[in-house]
Short mmCIF file of C-alpha atoms and ligand atoms in Angstrom, two decimals:
data_model
loop_
_atom_site.label_atom_id
_atom_site.label_comp_id
_atom_site.label_asym_id
_atom_site.label_seq_id
_atom_site.Cartn_x
_atom_site.Cartn_y
_atom_site.Cartn_z
CA MET A 1429 11.53 -14.70 12.63
CA LYS A 1430 10.60 -12.78 9.54
CA SER A 1431 11.87 -14.28 6.27
CA ASN A 1432 11.23 -12.01 3.63
CA ILE A 1433 10.83 -7.88 4.19
CA VAL A 1434 11.39 -4.39 3.06
CA LEU A 1435 12.13 -1.46 4.00
CA LEU A 1436 11.25 1.19 3.08
CA GLY A 1437 11.64 4.98 3.42
CA PRO A 1438 12.61 7.37 2.38
CA PRO A 1439 16.25 8.82 0.69
CA GLY A 1440 18.35 9.33 4.52
CA SER A 1441 15.56 7.61 7.41
CA GLY A 1442 18.14 4.52 7.95
CA LYS A 1443 17.43 1.82 5.62
CA GLY A 1444 21.29 0.38 4.91
CA THR A 1445 22.27 1.06 7.97
CA GLN A 1446 19.90 -0.96 10.25
CA GLY A 1447 19.13 -2.93 7.23
CA GLU A 1448 22.99 -3.91 7.18
CA ARG A 1449 22.28 -4.36 11.03
CA LEU A 1450 19.83 -7.01 10.54
CA GLY A 1451 21.98 -8.50 7.78
CA SER A 1452 25.71 -9.10 11.08
CA GLU A 1453 23.35 -9.27 13.62
CA LEU A 1454 20.44 -11.74 12.12
CA GLY A 1455 22.05 -13.50 9.67
CA TYR A 1456 20.15 -12.06 6.69
CA THR A 1457 21.31 -11.59 3.19
CA ARG A 1458 20.77 -7.71 2.40
CA LEU A 1459 20.44 -6.98 -1.33
CA SER A 1460 20.38 -2.91 -1.99
CA THR A 1461 19.77 -1.22 -4.91
CA GLY A 1462 20.92 1.94 -4.27
CA ASP A 1463 24.42 -0.51 -4.22
CA MET A 1464 24.53 -3.00 -7.58
CA LEU A 1465 23.24 0.87 -9.30
CA ARG A 1466 26.62 2.26 -8.21
CA GLU A 1467 28.79 -0.08 -8.45
CA ALA A 1468 27.23 -0.44 -12.16
CA VAL A 1469 28.48 3.08 -12.45
CA ARG A 1470 31.71 2.99 -11.09
CA ASN A 1471 32.26 0.03 -13.09
CA GLY A 1472 30.39 1.64 -16.26
CA THR A 1473 28.42 -1.25 -17.55
CA PRO A 1474 25.71 -0.86 -20.43
CA LEU A 1475 23.21 -0.39 -16.46
CA GLY A 1476 25.70 1.28 -15.28
CA ILE A 1477 25.57 3.69 -17.53
CA LYS A 1478 21.85 4.39 -18.84
CA ALA A 1479 21.20 4.30 -14.83
CA LYS A 1480 23.37 7.40 -13.72
CA GLY A 1481 21.66 9.77 -15.05
CA TYR A 1482 19.19 9.29 -12.78
CA MET A 1483 20.89 8.71 -9.32
CA ASP A 1484 23.06 12.08 -10.17
CA SER A 1485 19.75 13.67 -10.76
CA GLY A 1486 17.33 12.33 -7.49
CA GLY A 1487 15.19 10.94 -10.42
CA LEU A 1488 14.77 7.23 -9.95
CA VAL A 1489 15.60 4.61 -12.43
CA PRO A 1490 12.97 2.90 -14.85
CA ASN A 1491 11.22 0.20 -14.02
CA ASP A 1492 12.83 -2.27 -17.36
CA LEU A 1493 16.14 -1.50 -15.81
CA ILE A 1494 16.24 -2.93 -11.90
CA ILE A 1495 12.51 -5.28 -11.80
CA GLY A 1496 14.15 -7.70 -14.30
CA LEU A 1497 18.21 -7.05 -12.34
CA MET A 1498 16.55 -7.60 -8.92
CA LYS A 1499 14.89 -11.01 -10.42
CA GLU A 1500 17.77 -12.91 -10.80
CA LYS A 1501 19.42 -11.74 -6.89
CA ILE A 1502 16.84 -12.67 -5.48
CA SER A 1503 16.93 -15.85 -7.15
CA GLU A 1504 20.12 -16.36 -5.33
CA VAL A 1505 19.63 -16.04 -2.09
CA SER A 1506 18.74 -19.39 0.11
CA GLY A 1507 17.75 -17.76 3.81
CA GLY A 1508 16.02 -14.28 4.45
CA VAL A 1509 15.92 -11.97 2.77
CA ILE A 1510 16.29 -7.76 3.47
CA LEU A 1511 15.02 -5.52 0.55
CA ASP A 1512 17.14 -2.73 0.95
CA GLY A 1513 15.43 0.22 -2.01
CA PHE A 1514 13.22 -1.82 -3.68
CA PRO A 1515 10.86 -2.08 -4.21
CA ARG A 1516 10.02 1.72 -5.07
CA THR A 1517 6.99 2.09 -7.85
CA VAL A 1518 3.69 0.06 -7.42
CA GLU A 1519 4.82 -2.02 -10.98
CA GLN A 1520 8.15 -2.99 -8.18
CA ALA A 1521 5.22 -4.68 -6.22
CA ASP A 1522 3.43 -5.74 -8.32
CA ALA A 1523 6.68 -7.69 -10.45
CA LEU A 1524 8.08 -8.45 -6.22
CA ALA A 1525 4.39 -10.36 -5.64
CA LYS A 1526 5.38 -12.98 -7.83
CA GLU A 1527 8.52 -13.82 -7.26
CA VAL A 1528 8.49 -13.57 -3.30
CA ASP A 1529 6.18 -12.84 -0.38
CA VAL A 1530 7.30 -10.28 1.66
CA ASP A 1531 6.23 -10.61 5.40
CA LEU A 1532 6.97 -7.60 5.83
CA ALA A 1533 7.02 -3.95 5.85
CA ILE A 1534 9.58 -2.38 8.09
CA ASN A 1535 8.16 1.37 7.15
CA LEU A 1536 11.63 3.84 8.54
CA ASP A 1537 9.78 7.38 9.27
CA VAL A 1538 12.10 10.27 9.70
CA GLU A 1539 10.90 13.94 9.46
CA ASP A 1540 12.69 15.83 6.09
CA ALA A 1541 14.61 18.29 8.35
CA GLU A 1542 16.21 15.12 10.27
CA LEU A 1543 16.40 13.46 6.58
CA VAL A 1544 18.34 16.81 5.55
CA GLN A 1545 20.58 17.11 7.81
CA ARG A 1546 21.64 13.11 7.47
CA LEU A 1547 22.31 13.53 3.75
CA THR A 1548 24.20 16.38 3.77
CA ASN A 1549 26.16 14.97 6.27
CA ARG A 1550 26.95 11.35 4.92
CA ARG A 1551 30.13 9.57 3.97
CA SER A 1552 30.11 6.81 1.88
CA CYS A 1553 33.26 4.06 1.13
CA PRO A 1554 33.68 3.34 -2.66
CA LYS A 1555 34.68 -0.63 -2.05
CA CYS A 1556 32.63 -2.93 0.59
CA ASN A 1557 29.67 0.58 0.61
CA ALA A 1558 29.52 1.18 5.43
CA VAL A 1559 28.03 4.87 5.79
CA TYR A 1560 29.06 7.67 8.24
CA HIS A 1561 27.91 10.69 9.66
CA LEU A 1562 30.28 13.21 9.25
CA ILE A 1563 28.29 13.74 13.83
CA SER A 1564 26.72 11.67 14.83
CA ASN A 1565 28.80 8.42 13.18
CA PRO A 1566 32.40 9.47 12.25
CA PRO A 1567 35.09 7.38 11.18
CA ALA A 1568 37.74 6.71 14.16
CA ASP A 1569 39.82 7.83 11.84
CA GLU A 1570 38.86 10.81 10.38
CA GLY A 1571 37.96 10.62 6.25
CA VAL A 1572 38.51 6.87 6.56
CA CYS A 1573 36.93 3.27 6.03
CA ASP A 1574 36.75 1.88 9.31
CA LYS A 1575 35.90 -1.48 8.20
CA CYS A 1576 38.55 -1.91 5.34
CA GLY A 1577 40.37 1.03 4.98
CA SER A 1578 39.72 3.23 2.02
CA ARG A 1579 39.04 7.46 0.96
CA LEU A 1580 35.27 7.76 2.03
CA TYR A 1581 32.82 9.67 -0.39
CA GLN A 1582 30.36 11.99 -0.74
CA ARG A 1583 27.68 10.56 -2.10
CA ASP A 1584 27.07 13.07 -5.57
CA ASP A 1585 23.35 12.37 -4.66
CA ASP A 1586 23.89 13.96 -1.62
CA LYS A 1587 24.11 17.63 -2.00
CA ALA A 1588 21.65 19.66 -1.15
CA ALA A 1589 20.20 20.35 -4.12
CA THR A 1590 20.12 16.96 -5.34
CA VAL A 1591 18.20 15.53 -1.87
CA GLN A 1592 15.34 18.50 -2.33
CA ASN A 1593 14.50 16.65 -5.64
CA ARG A 1594 15.21 13.08 -4.16
CA LEU A 1595 12.29 13.71 -1.35
CA ARG A 1596 10.27 14.93 -4.07
CA VAL A 1597 10.64 11.52 -6.18
CA TYR A 1598 9.87 9.61 -2.82
CA ARG A 1599 6.60 11.29 -1.76
CA GLU A 1600 5.97 10.97 -5.75
CA ASN A 1601 7.11 7.50 -6.31
CA THR A 1602 7.60 5.44 -2.54
CA PHE A 1603 5.52 6.72 -0.48
CA PRO A 1604 2.21 4.95 -1.69
CA LEU A 1605 3.70 0.94 -1.05
CA ILE A 1606 3.34 2.77 2.84
CA ALA A 1607 -0.87 1.82 1.97
CA TYR A 1608 -0.09 -0.42 0.19
CA TYR A 1609 1.49 -3.16 2.31
CA GLU A 1610 -0.80 -1.90 5.44
CA LYS A 1611 -3.55 -2.97 2.96
CA LYS A 1612 -1.95 -5.91 3.14
CA GLY A 1613 -1.39 -6.66 6.84
CA LYS A 1614 2.50 -6.43 6.54
CA LEU A 1615 3.29 -2.86 7.34
CA ALA A 1616 5.74 -1.91 10.89
CA THR A 1617 6.26 2.01 10.74
CA ILE A 1618 8.75 2.33 13.43
CA MET A 1619 9.76 6.28 14.55
CA GLY A 1620 13.37 6.62 12.85
CA GLU A 1621 14.87 9.64 14.57
CA GLY A 1622 16.44 8.46 18.19
CA THR A 1623 20.25 6.76 18.54
CA ILE A 1624 20.96 3.85 15.76
CA ASP A 1625 21.07 1.74 18.47
CA GLU A 1626 17.80 2.50 19.31
CA ILE A 1627 15.92 2.33 16.42
CA PHE A 1628 18.02 -1.12 15.95
CA ALA A 1629 16.07 -2.47 19.23
CA LYS A 1630 12.72 -1.18 17.67
CA VAL A 1631 13.59 -2.97 14.33
CA LYS A 1632 14.63 -5.74 15.81
CA GLU A 1633 11.65 -6.55 18.23
CA ALA A 1634 9.76 -5.86 14.05
CA VAL A 1635 11.46 -8.95 12.83
CA GLN A 1636 10.44 -11.53 15.58
P1 LIG B 2993 19.71 4.95 -2.02
O1 LIG B 2993 20.92 3.38 -2.47
O2 LIG B 2993 18.89 3.27 -2.36
O3 LIG B 2993 19.19 5.51 -1.59
P2 LIG B 2993 17.83 5.90 -0.93
O4 LIG B 2993 16.77 5.23 -0.83
O5 LIG B 2993 18.25 7.45 -1.34
O6 LIG B 2993 18.52 6.44 0.26
P3 LIG B 2993 19.06 6.16 1.48
O7 LIG B 2993 20.87 4.79 0.78
O8 LIG B 2993 20.51 7.81 1.00
O9 LIG B 2993 19.64 6.41 2.20
P4 LIG B 2993 18.84 5.43 3.71
O10 LIG B 2993 17.63 5.41 4.32
O11 LIG B 2993 20.05 4.22 3.50
O12 LIG B 2993 19.84 5.91 4.71
P5 LIG B 2993 21.26 5.20 5.59
O13 LIG B 2993 21.76 4.10 6.21
O14 LIG B 2993 22.06 5.93 4.58
O15 LIG B 2993 19.30 4.69 -4.14
C1 LIG B 2993 19.79 5.84 -5.30
C2 LIG B 2993 19.50 6.18 -6.20
O16 LIG B 2993 19.19 4.79 -6.63
C3 LIG B 2993 17.92 6.15 -6.24
O17 LIG B 2993 17.94 7.65 -6.06
C4 LIG B 2993 17.92 5.33 -7.87
O18 LIG B 2993 17.94 6.75 -8.06
C5 LIG B 2993 17.86 4.62 -7.85
N1 LIG B 2993 17.48 3.12 -7.13
C6 LIG B 2993 17.71 3.08 -6.45
N2 LIG B 2993 16.61 1.52 -6.18
C7 LIG B 2993 16.42 2.49 -7.15
C8 LIG B 2993 14.12 1.40 -7.42
N3 LIG B 2993 13.92 0.71 -6.76
N4 LIG B 2993 14.39 2.09 -9.10
C9 LIG B 2993 14.22 2.72 -9.04
N5 LIG B 2993 15.79 4.14 -8.55
C10 LIG B 2993 15.80 2.77 -7.92
O19 LIG B 2993 21.38 7.31 6.71
C11 LIG B 2993 21.89 7.96 6.15
C12 LIG B 2993 22.38 8.98 7.28
O20 LIG B 2993 22.44 9.40 8.05
C13 LIG B 2993 24.43 7.93 7.39
O21 LIG B 2993 24.99 8.86 7.23
C14 LIG B 2993 24.36 7.45 9.01
O22 LIG B 2993 24.71 6.77 9.23
C15 LIG B 2993 22.76 8.45 9.32
N6 LIG B 2993 21.82 7.78 10.18
C16 LIG B 2993 21.21 6.41 9.81
N7 LIG B 2993 20.96 6.47 11.23
C17 LIG B 2993 21.27 6.95 11.73
C18 LIG B 2993 20.16 8.00 13.36
N8 LIG B 2993 19.59 7.03 13.61
N9 LIG B 2993 20.56 9.29 14.12
C19 LIG B 2993 21.12 9.56 13.04
N10 LIG B 2993 22.29 9.59 12.39
C20 LIG B 2993 22.19 8.55 11.55
#
């Protein structure tokens, strides 16, 4: 099995959903920069205070805030790691290459209209970070997390206006990483539309 895996793809393409399953079913440690930053914002840490404005507007948190944090988290992991949401710029990818060998970058390819539909219908758990979709993946009890019982919420950056900015920011900053990893012979592009199970079957095949 591949050890160090980067999940690429636009907002809403299913990085968190697939990354969580790779963790629970195949034993990878999943590191999500989005989850880390949201926790920092909730706890009002110095990082969270600096990051909040960028996140709320759908922009990227500056590289100098995120690269050091990820280096530290990666150094604490033993065994296979799934990087969800990092790298997001070429500068971050170059910094990552100095820390670990990336064995595989999985690019989840999803059309914009589907992304908007997924993000505006997403509900998230503030405690355990589980994600749901009001139509395709609802919780058993409306508004309540199946895993930990917390009340679900809609992320501020999942409101329609911010979603459009996130898609623009993705195209400008993160899309070039597809060519970056392709050039290194590490890229697997997976069509990210279909059921979560269907996509997970393709993801599993790519990592084995
Ligand atoms: P982050 O949390 O990483 O957001 P993102 O990359 O925009 O990704 P999302 O979490 O929105 O989507 P996803 O691809 O994980 O999809 P999901 O599985 O949830 O980052 C948030 C912010 O933090 C950034 O905007 C930035 O400000 C900052 N940040 C983070 N990392 C950074 C970095 N490295 N550098 C700088 N700034 C950084 O699925 C979405 C929905 O679709 C869910 O409802 C789900 O249930 C549903 N769904 C999933 N799969 C399917 C399917 N196959 N069919 C139908 N529905 C599905």
